[in-house]
CSV table of C-alpha atoms in Angstrom, one decimal:
chain,number,residue,atom,x,y,z
A,1,MET,CA,-13.9,18.7,-4.1
A,2,VAL,CA,-12.3,21.6,-5.9
A,3,LEU,CA,-14.5,21.8,-8.9
A,4,ARG,CA,-16.4,25.1,-9.3
A,5,ALA,CA,-19.5,24.9,-7.1
A,6,GLN,CA,-22.9,25.4,-8.7
A,7,TYR,CA,-24.3,27.0,-5.5
A,8,ALA,CA,-22.4,29.7,-3.5
A,9,GLN,CA,-23.2,31.3,-0.2
A,10,PRO,CA,-25.9,32.0,1.0
A,11,PHE,CA,-27.6,29.6,-1.4
A,12,LYS,CA,-25.2,26.8,-0.5
A,13,ALA,CA,-26.6,26.7,3.1
A,14,ILE,CA,-30.2,26.7,1.9
A,15,TYR,CA,-29.5,24.0,-0.6
A,16,LEU,CA,-27.6,21.8,1.9
A,17,CYS,CA,-30.4,22.2,4.5
A,18,TYR,CA,-33.0,21.2,1.9
A,19,SER,CA,-30.9,18.3,0.6
A,20,PHE,CA,-30.3,16.8,4.1
A,21,CYS,CA,-33.9,17.2,5.1
A,22,LYS,CA,-34.9,15.4,1.9
A,23,LEU,CA,-32.3,12.7,2.6
A,24,VAL,CA,-33.6,11.9,6.1
A,25,ALA,CA,-37.3,12.3,5.3
A,26,PHE,CA,-37.5,10.7,1.9
A,27,ASN,CA,-34.4,9.1,0.5
A,28,ILE,CA,-33.3,6.9,3.3
A,29,PRO,CA,-36.8,5.5,4.1
A,30,TYR,CA,-37.3,4.9,0.4
A,31,TRP,CA,-33.9,3.1,0.0
A,32,LEU,CA,-34.6,1.0,3.1
A,33,LEU,CA,-38.0,0.0,1.8
A,34,ILE,CA,-36.7,-0.9,-1.7
A,35,ASN,CA,-33.6,-2.7,-0.6
A,36,ALA,CA,-35.1,-4.6,2.3
A,37,ILE,CA,-35.8,-7.5,-0.2
A,38,PRO,CA,-32.5,-8.9,-1.5
A,39,SER,CA,-33.9,-9.4,-5.0
A,40,ASN,CA,-34.5,-5.7,-5.3
A,41,ARG,CA,-31.0,-4.7,-4.5
A,42,PRO,CA,-28.6,-3.7,-7.4
A,43,ARG,CA,-27.0,-7.2,-6.9
A,44,PRO,CA,-28.7,-10.0,-4.9
A,45,SER,CA,-25.3,-10.7,-3.1
A,46,TRP,CA,-25.2,-7.2,-1.6
A,47,SER,CA,-26.0,-6.8,2.0
A,48,LEU,CA,-28.5,-4.1,3.1
A,49,ARG,CA,-25.6,-2.1,4.5
A,50,LYS,CA,-23.7,-2.1,1.2
A,51,SER,CA,-26.8,-1.3,-0.8
A,52,LEU,CA,-27.5,1.7,1.3
A,53,SER,CA,-23.8,2.8,1.4
A,54,VAL,CA,-23.6,2.8,-2.4
A,55,LYS,CA,-26.8,4.8,-2.7
A,56,ALA,CA,-25.6,7.3,0.0
A,57,PHE,CA,-22.2,7.7,-1.7
A,58,HIS,CA,-23.8,8.4,-5.1
A,59,TRP,CA,-26.0,11.0,-3.4
A,60,ALA,CA,-23.1,12.6,-1.6
A,61,MET,CA,-21.1,12.9,-4.9
A,62,GLY,CA,-24.0,14.9,-6.4
A,63,ILE,CA,-24.1,17.2,-3.3
A,64,ILE,CA,-20.4,17.8,-3.3
A,65,LEU,CA,-20.4,18.5,-7.0
A,66,ARG,CA,-22.9,21.3,-6.5
A,67,THR,CA,-21.6,22.8,-3.3
A,68,GLY,CA,-17.9,21.9,-2.9
A,69,GLU,CA,-16.4,19.8,-0.1
A,70,LEU,CA,-18.4,19.5,3.1
A,71,GLN,CA,-15.2,19.5,5.1
A,72,VAL,CA,-11.8,21.1,4.7
A,73,MET,CA,-9.7,18.6,2.9
A,74,PRO,CA,-5.9,18.6,3.3
A,75,ASN,CA,-4.1,19.9,0.2
A,76,HIS,CA,-0.7,20.6,-1.4
A,77,HIS,CA,-0.2,23.9,0.3
A,78,ARG,CA,0.8,22.6,3.7
A,79,VAL,CA,1.9,19.4,5.6
A,80,GLU,CA,-0.7,18.3,8.1
A,81,SER,CA,0.5,18.2,11.7
A,82,ASN,CA,0.9,14.8,13.5
A,83,SER,CA,0.7,12.9,10.2
A,84,ASN,CA,4.2,11.8,9.5
A,85,GLY,CA,4.4,14.2,6.6
A,86,VAL,CA,7.4,15.7,4.8
A,87,TRP,CA,8.1,18.2,2.1
A,88,ILE,CA,9.0,16.9,-1.4
A,89,ASN,CA,11.3,18.9,-3.6
A,90,ALA,CA,10.0,20.1,-6.9
A,91,ALA,CA,10.9,17.9,-9.9
A,92,PRO,CA,14.1,19.3,-11.5
A,93,GLU,CA,13.7,20.7,-15.0
A,94,HIS,CA,16.7,18.8,-16.5
A,95,LEU,CA,14.5,15.7,-16.3
A,96,PHE,CA,11.7,17.2,-18.5
A,97,ASP,CA,11.5,16.0,-22.1
A,98,ASP,CA,10.1,18.1,-24.9
A,99,ASP,CA,6.6,16.8,-24.6
A,100,LEU,CA,6.4,17.6,-20.9
A,101,ARG,CA,7.8,21.1,-21.5
A,102,MET,CA,5.1,21.7,-24.1
A,103,TRP,CA,2.3,20.5,-21.8
A,104,LEU,CA,3.6,22.6,-19.0
A,105,SER,CA,3.7,25.7,-21.3
A,106,VAL,CA,0.2,25.1,-22.6
A,107,ALA,CA,-1.2,24.5,-19.1
A,108,GLN,CA,0.9,27.3,-17.4
A,109,VAL,CA,2.0,24.8,-14.8
A,110,LYS,CA,5.3,25.0,-12.9
A,111,PRO,CA,7.1,22.6,-10.6
A,112,CYS,CA,6.5,23.2,-6.9
A,113,ILE,CA,7.2,21.6,-3.5
A,114,ILE,CA,4.4,19.4,-2.2
A,115,PRO,CA,3.8,17.4,0.9
A,116,GLY,CA,4.1,13.6,1.2
A,117,TYR,CA,2.9,11.3,3.9
A,118,TYR,CA,4.5,8.1,5.3
A,119,TYR,CA,2.3,5.3,6.6
A,120,THR,CA,4.2,2.7,8.7
A,121,ARG,CA,3.5,-0.3,10.8
A,122,HIS,CA,3.3,-0.1,14.6
A,123,SER,CA,5.4,-3.3,14.7
A,124,ALA,CA,7.9,-4.8,12.3
A,125,PRO,CA,6.4,-7.0,9.6
A,126,SER,CA,7.5,-10.7,9.4
A,127,HIS,CA,9.7,-12.1,6.6
A,128,THR,CA,10.1,-8.8,4.7
A,129,ASN,CA,12.8,-6.6,3.4
A,130,ALA,CA,12.7,-3.5,5.6
A,131,ARG,CA,13.5,-1.3,2.6
A,132,LYS,CA,10.5,-2.4,0.5
A,133,ILE,CA,8.0,0.4,0.2
A,134,VAL,CA,4.8,1.1,-1.7
A,135,TYR,CA,4.6,4.4,-3.5
A,136,HIS,CA,0.9,5.0,-3.6
A,137,LEU,CA,-1.0,7.6,-5.6
A,138,HIS,CA,-4.5,8.3,-4.2
A,139,GLY,CA,-7.7,8.4,-6.2
A,140,GLY,CA,-10.5,11.0,-6.4
A,141,ALA,CA,-10.8,11.8,-10.1
A,142,TYR,CA,-7.9,14.3,-9.8
A,143,VAL,CA,-10.3,16.7,-8.1
A,144,THR,CA,-10.8,15.4,-4.6
A,145,TRP,CA,-9.4,13.2,-1.8
A,146,SER,CA,-5.9,13.5,-0.3
A,147,ALA,CA,-2.8,11.6,0.5
A,148,SER,CA,-3.1,12.6,4.2
A,149,PRO,CA,-4.3,10.1,6.8
A,150,ALA,CA,-7.0,12.7,7.6
A,151,CYS,CA,-8.8,11.7,4.4
A,152,THR,CA,-10.5,8.6,5.8
A,153,ASP,CA,-11.6,6.9,2.5
A,154,ALA,CA,-8.3,7.4,0.6
A,155,ALA,CA,-6.2,6.4,3.7
A,156,ARG,CA,-7.9,3.0,3.8
A,157,ILE,CA,-5.7,1.8,0.9
A,158,PRO,CA,-2.3,2.6,2.4
A,159,LYS,CA,-3.6,1.2,5.7
A,160,GLY,CA,-4.9,-1.9,3.9
A,161,TYR,CA,-1.4,-2.6,2.5
A,162,LEU,CA,0.1,-2.4,6.0
A,163,THR,CA,-2.7,-4.4,7.7
A,164,CYS,CA,-3.3,-7.2,5.1
A,165,ALA,CA,0.0,-7.4,3.1
A,166,ASN,CA,2.8,-8.8,5.2
A,167,THR,CA,5.4,-8.0,2.6
A,168,VAL,CA,4.8,-4.3,2.8
A,169,SER,CA,6.6,-2.4,5.6
A,170,SER,CA,5.7,1.2,4.7
A,171,VAL,CA,3.7,3.3,2.2
A,172,PHE,CA,4.6,6.8,0.9
A,173,ALA,CA,1.9,8.9,-0.7
A,174,PRO,CA,2.5,12.3,-2.3
A,175,GLU,CA,-0.1,15.1,-2.0
A,176,TYR,CA,-0.1,15.9,-5.7
A,177,ARG,CA,-2.0,19.0,-6.9
A,178,LEU,CA,-5.7,18.6,-7.7
A,179,SER,CA,-7.3,20.1,-10.8
A,180,SER,CA,-10.0,22.7,-10.5
A,181,ILE,CA,-11.8,25.5,-12.2
A,182,ASN,CA,-11.8,28.7,-10.1
A,183,GLY,CA,-14.5,31.3,-9.6
A,184,LYS,CA,-13.3,33.2,-12.7
A,185,GLY,CA,-13.5,30.1,-14.9
A,186,CYS,CA,-9.8,29.6,-15.1
A,187,PHE,CA,-8.1,26.2,-14.9
A,188,GLU,CA,-5.9,25.4,-11.9
A,189,ASN,CA,-3.4,22.6,-11.9
A,190,PRO,CA,-4.5,20.8,-15.0
A,191,PHE,CA,-2.5,18.1,-16.7
A,192,PRO,CA,0.4,17.6,-16.3
A,193,ALA,CA,0.6,19.0,-12.8
A,194,ALA,CA,-0.2,15.7,-11.1
A,195,LEU,CA,2.3,13.9,-13.3
A,196,LEU,CA,5.0,16.4,-12.4
A,197,ASP,CA,4.2,15.9,-8.7
A,198,ALA,CA,4.1,12.1,-9.0
A,199,LEU,CA,7.6,12.3,-10.6
A,200,ALA,CA,8.8,14.5,-7.7
A,201,GLY,CA,7.6,12.0,-5.2
A,202,TYR,CA,9.3,9.1,-6.9
A,203,LEU,CA,12.5,11.1,-7.0
A,204,HIS,CA,12.1,11.8,-3.3
A,205,LEU,CA,12.2,8.1,-2.5
A,206,ILE,CA,15.3,7.6,-4.7
A,207,GLU,CA,17.0,10.5,-2.9
A,208,GLN,CA,16.1,8.8,0.5
A,209,GLY,CA,18.1,5.8,-0.6
A,210,TYR,CA,15.4,3.5,-2.0
A,211,SER,CA,16.4,1.8,-5.2
A,212,PRO,CA,13.7,1.3,-7.9
A,213,GLN,CA,13.8,-2.4,-7.0
A,214,ASP,CA,12.7,-1.4,-3.5
A,215,ILE,CA,9.6,0.5,-4.7
A,216,VAL,CA,6.2,-0.9,-5.7
A,217,LEU,CA,4.1,1.7,-7.5
A,218,SER,CA,0.4,1.7,-6.6
A,219,GLY,CA,-2.6,3.8,-7.5
A,220,ASP,CA,-6.4,3.6,-7.1
A,221,SER,CA,-8.8,5.0,-9.7
A,222,ALA,CA,-7.4,8.3,-10.9
A,223,GLY,CA,-4.3,7.4,-8.9
A,224,ALA,CA,-3.9,4.3,-11.0
A,225,HIS,CA,-4.2,6.4,-14.1
A,226,LEU,CA,-1.5,8.6,-12.7
A,227,ALA,CA,0.7,5.5,-12.0
A,228,LEU,CA,0.4,4.4,-15.6
A,229,ALA,CA,1.4,7.9,-16.8
A,230,LEU,CA,4.4,8.0,-14.5
A,231,CYS,CA,5.6,4.7,-15.8
A,232,ARG,CA,5.1,5.9,-19.3
A,233,TYR,CA,7.0,9.1,-18.7
A,234,LEU,CA,10.0,7.4,-17.0
A,235,LEU,CA,10.3,5.0,-20.0
A,236,GLN,CA,9.9,7.8,-22.5
A,237,ALA,CA,12.4,10.1,-20.8
A,238,THR,CA,15.0,7.4,-20.4
A,239,ARG,CA,14.7,6.4,-24.1
A,240,LYS,CA,15.3,10.1,-25.0
A,241,GLY,CA,18.6,10.0,-23.0
A,242,LEU,CA,17.4,11.8,-19.8
A,243,ALA,CA,18.8,10.7,-16.5
A,244,THR,CA,15.5,9.6,-15.0
A,245,PRO,CA,15.6,6.6,-12.6
A,246,ALA,CA,14.6,3.1,-13.6
A,247,LEU,CA,11.0,2.1,-13.3
A,248,PRO,CA,9.7,0.7,-10.0
A,249,SER,CA,9.9,-3.1,-9.5
A,250,LYS,CA,6.1,-3.7,-9.7
A,251,LEU,CA,2.9,-1.9,-10.5
A,252,ILE,CA,-0.5,-2.3,-8.7
A,253,LEU,CA,-3.6,-0.8,-10.3
A,254,LEU,CA,-6.7,-0.7,-8.1
A,255,SER,CA,-9.9,0.0,-10.1
A,256,PRO,CA,-7.9,2.0,-12.7
A,257,TRP,CA,-9.7,4.9,-14.5
A,258,ALA,CA,-8.1,4.3,-17.9
A,259,ASP,CA,-10.3,5.8,-20.6
A,260,PHE,CA,-11.1,9.5,-20.3
A,261,GLY,CA,-12.6,9.5,-23.8
A,262,PHE,CA,-15.8,8.0,-25.1
A,263,SER,CA,-14.7,4.7,-26.6
A,264,HIS,CA,-16.2,2.8,-23.6
A,265,GLN,CA,-19.2,5.1,-23.1
A,266,GLU,CA,-21.8,2.5,-24.0
A,267,SER,CA,-20.5,-0.1,-21.5
A,268,TYR,CA,-20.2,2.7,-18.9
A,269,ASN,CA,-23.9,3.5,-19.2
A,270,SER,CA,-25.0,-0.2,-19.3
A,271,VAL,CA,-24.2,-1.0,-15.6
A,272,LYS,CA,-25.0,2.2,-13.8
A,273,ILE,CA,-27.3,0.6,-11.3
A,274,THR,CA,-24.5,-1.4,-9.7
A,275,ASP,CA,-22.0,1.4,-9.0
A,276,TYR,CA,-22.0,4.8,-7.3
A,277,LEU,CA,-20.3,6.6,-10.2
A,278,ARG,CA,-22.5,9.2,-11.7
A,279,ASP,CA,-23.8,9.3,-15.2
A,280,TYR,CA,-22.4,12.5,-16.7
A,281,ASP,CA,-21.9,15.5,-14.4
A,282,PHE,CA,-19.2,14.3,-12.1
A,283,PRO,CA,-16.9,12.4,-14.6
A,284,GLN,CA,-17.2,15.1,-17.3
A,285,SER,CA,-16.6,18.0,-14.8
A,286,ALA,CA,-13.5,16.2,-13.5
A,287,ILE,CA,-12.2,15.5,-17.0
A,288,THR,CA,-12.7,19.1,-18.0
A,289,ALA,CA,-10.8,20.4,-15.0
A,290,PHE,CA,-8.0,17.8,-15.5
A,291,LEU,CA,-7.6,18.4,-19.2
A,292,GLY,CA,-7.6,22.2,-18.8
A,293,PRO,CA,-6.6,24.1,-21.9
A,294,HIS,CA,-5.3,21.1,-23.8
A,295,PRO,CA,-7.1,20.0,-27.0
A,296,ARG,CA,-10.0,17.6,-26.5
A,297,SER,CA,-8.5,15.3,-29.1
A,298,MET,CA,-6.0,14.2,-26.3
A,299,LEU,CA,-8.9,12.3,-24.7
A,300,GLU,CA,-8.9,9.8,-27.5
A,301,GLU,CA,-5.4,10.0,-28.8
A,302,SER,CA,-3.0,10.3,-25.9
A,303,PRO,CA,-1.9,7.2,-24.0
A,304,TYR,CA,-1.2,9.5,-21.1
A,305,ILE,CA,-4.9,10.5,-20.9
A,306,SER,CA,-6.7,7.4,-22.2
A,307,PRO,CA,-4.3,4.4,-22.0
A,308,ALA,CA,-7.2,1.9,-22.5
A,309,SER,CA,-8.8,3.7,-25.5
A,310,LEU,CA,-10.1,1.2,-28.1
A,311,SER,CA,-8.1,3.0,-30.7
A,312,PHE,CA,-4.9,1.6,-29.2
A,313,PHE,CA,-5.9,-1.9,-30.3
A,314,GLU,CA,-4.9,-0.9,-33.8
A,315,GLU,CA,-1.7,-2.5,-35.2
A,316,ASP,CA,0.3,0.8,-35.2
A,317,HIS,CA,0.0,1.1,-31.4
A,318,ILE,CA,1.5,-2.3,-30.6
A,319,GLY,CA,4.2,-1.8,-28.0
A,320,LEU,CA,2.4,0.9,-26.1
A,321,PHE,CA,3.1,-0.9,-22.8
A,322,ARG,CA,6.4,-2.6,-23.7
A,323,ASP,CA,8.8,-2.6,-20.7
A,324,PHE,CA,6.2,-1.7,-18.1
A,325,PRO,CA,6.7,-3.4,-14.7
A,326,ASN,CA,4.9,-6.6,-13.8
A,327,THR,CA,1.4,-5.5,-13.0
A,328,PHE,CA,-1.5,-6.5,-10.7
A,329,ILE,CA,-4.9,-5.1,-11.7
A,330,ALA,CA,-7.7,-5.4,-9.2
A,331,VAL,CA,-11.3,-4.5,-10.2
A,332,GLY,CA,-14.8,-5.1,-9.1
A,333,THR,CA,-17.3,-6.8,-11.4
A,334,GLY,CA,-19.9,-4.2,-10.4
A,335,GLU,CA,-17.8,-1.3,-11.7
A,336,ARG,CA,-19.0,1.0,-14.5
A,337,LEU,CA,-15.4,1.1,-15.7
A,338,LEU,CA,-15.1,-2.7,-15.9
A,339,SER,CA,-15.0,-2.9,-19.7
A,340,SER,CA,-12.2,-0.3,-20.1
A,341,GLN,CA,-10.3,-2.1,-17.3
A,342,ARG,CA,-10.5,-5.4,-19.0
A,343,ASP,CA,-9.3,-3.8,-22.2
A,344,LEU,CA,-6.4,-2.2,-20.4
A,345,ALA,CA,-5.4,-5.7,-19.2
A,346,LYS,CA,-5.7,-7.0,-22.8
A,347,LEU,CA,-3.5,-4.2,-24.1
A,348,MET,CA,-0.9,-4.7,-21.4
A,349,ARG,CA,-0.8,-8.5,-22.0
A,350,ARG,CA,-0.5,-7.9,-25.7
A,351,ASP,CA,2.7,-5.9,-25.2
A,352,MET,CA,4.1,-7.4,-22.0
A,353,GLY,CA,3.0,-11.1,-22.2
A,354,ASP,CA,0.3,-12.9,-20.3
A,355,ASP,CA,2.6,-13.9,-17.4
A,356,LYS,CA,3.4,-10.3,-16.7
A,357,VAL,CA,-0.1,-9.1,-16.0
A,358,VAL,CA,-2.5,-10.4,-13.3
A,359,MET,CA,-6.2,-9.4,-13.6
A,360,TYR,CA,-8.1,-9.9,-10.3
A,361,GLU,CA,-11.8,-9.5,-10.3
A,362,ALA,CA,-13.7,-9.1,-7.0
A,363,GLU,CA,-17.3,-10.4,-7.6
A,364,ASP,CA,-20.0,-7.7,-7.3
A,365,CYS,CA,-17.7,-5.0,-5.9
A,366,VAL,CA,-18.0,-1.4,-6.9
A,367,HIS,CA,-15.5,1.1,-8.2
A,368,ASP,CA,-12.4,1.6,-5.9
A,369,TYR,CA,-13.8,-1.0,-3.6
A,370,CYS,CA,-10.5,-1.2,-1.7
A,371,ALA,CA,-11.2,2.2,-0.2
A,372,PHE,CA,-14.5,1.2,1.5
A,373,ASP,CA,-14.9,-0.9,4.6
A,374,TRP,CA,-18.4,-1.9,3.5
A,375,GLU,CA,-16.7,-4.0,0.8
A,376,GLU,CA,-15.2,-6.4,3.4
A,377,PRO,CA,-14.2,-9.2,3.3
A,378,LYS,CA,-13.4,-8.8,-0.4
A,379,ARG,CA,-11.3,-5.7,0.3
A,380,SER,CA,-9.0,-7.5,2.7
A,381,GLN,CA,-9.0,-10.6,0.4
A,382,THR,CA,-7.7,-8.4,-2.4
A,383,PHE,CA,-4.8,-7.1,-0.3
A,384,ALA,CA,-4.0,-10.7,0.6
A,385,GLU,CA,-3.9,-11.7,-3.1
A,386,ILE,CA,-1.6,-8.7,-3.7
A,387,ASP,CA,0.7,-9.9,-0.9
A,388,SER,CA,0.9,-13.4,-2.4
A,389,TRP,CA,1.7,-11.8,-5.8
A,390,LEU,CA,4.4,-9.7,-4.3
A,391,THR,CA,6.0,-12.7,-2.8
A,392,GLY,CA,5.7,-14.8,-5.9
A,393,LYS,CA,3.4,-17.4,-4.2
């Protein structure tokens, strides 16, 4: 994670040693004891493995927040070797509208080249158009994870498309810049850096000969948030007369993080026992790094930042999602973000029509469940549902 660490060397090593000893000597035995009885688990349907995995992931998020990543994570500075990676050209400035130029100026962000990674099948898929590709934006709260196959959790989603969705022949994932706060307290790569890079990756596919009808846009968690922002920008820029390409043919949102403000804070706090997402420190630190020097009012008022804000149910915001691609939203009913995700679906259906938006809810699954193998078989079942939706079955 690239947030500013609370503990630096040599205290980091001491803190990690203490935390791991406590994990082994106390946390794990306690979790085993409590969760041995199904009725004591966060949800009775959960297996012991899943219950312990959710606890461990919640614990790990707290550790990483305080110390930084425990391993070197691939980033936008270089293409990983033996990973089917390429360089993506920076987005050209003639496609920037006035809003984007203003955000770039405030954030002191400039276009740059970034890596991108192709995921492909070992064998040709059946009954599919070989030019159809999923353009996937990874999750990680804009502060962690990677598009590279070396990031195991994030890579499970591109691999899930290839394994479980017969209509998908390949996936392309851009290594967009992550937001952070450096040791001097300065913001690095805040909004709209990731949006700029997502646009660059989309243009890369167009330059490679894919038409927008060939491309299915996908994102998980913060990546789903970014996918919504990319669609919004493409529409807005086109309406202003810029030569941006058409929108992708379809949109897939996996556990979208769609409200960075506080309009859903009460529901977020009401289901904390069934998810690994933390109460305050992690989401707020990530939001602070992502928003950077922009005014906090954007958290409630900007559809780029909080597209599911309750304020957008007001009459003067009708049409916010008009002309968006047909959309498949997959969420877990154990998510802390479930209320905002359901409201996102309502807003999209209001503007697009009920038949244009599919809301798929996986019973008792946690946030971003498609990234975790301990959410099988519901993870694979979700990709199968997406496959049926893509083929119109």
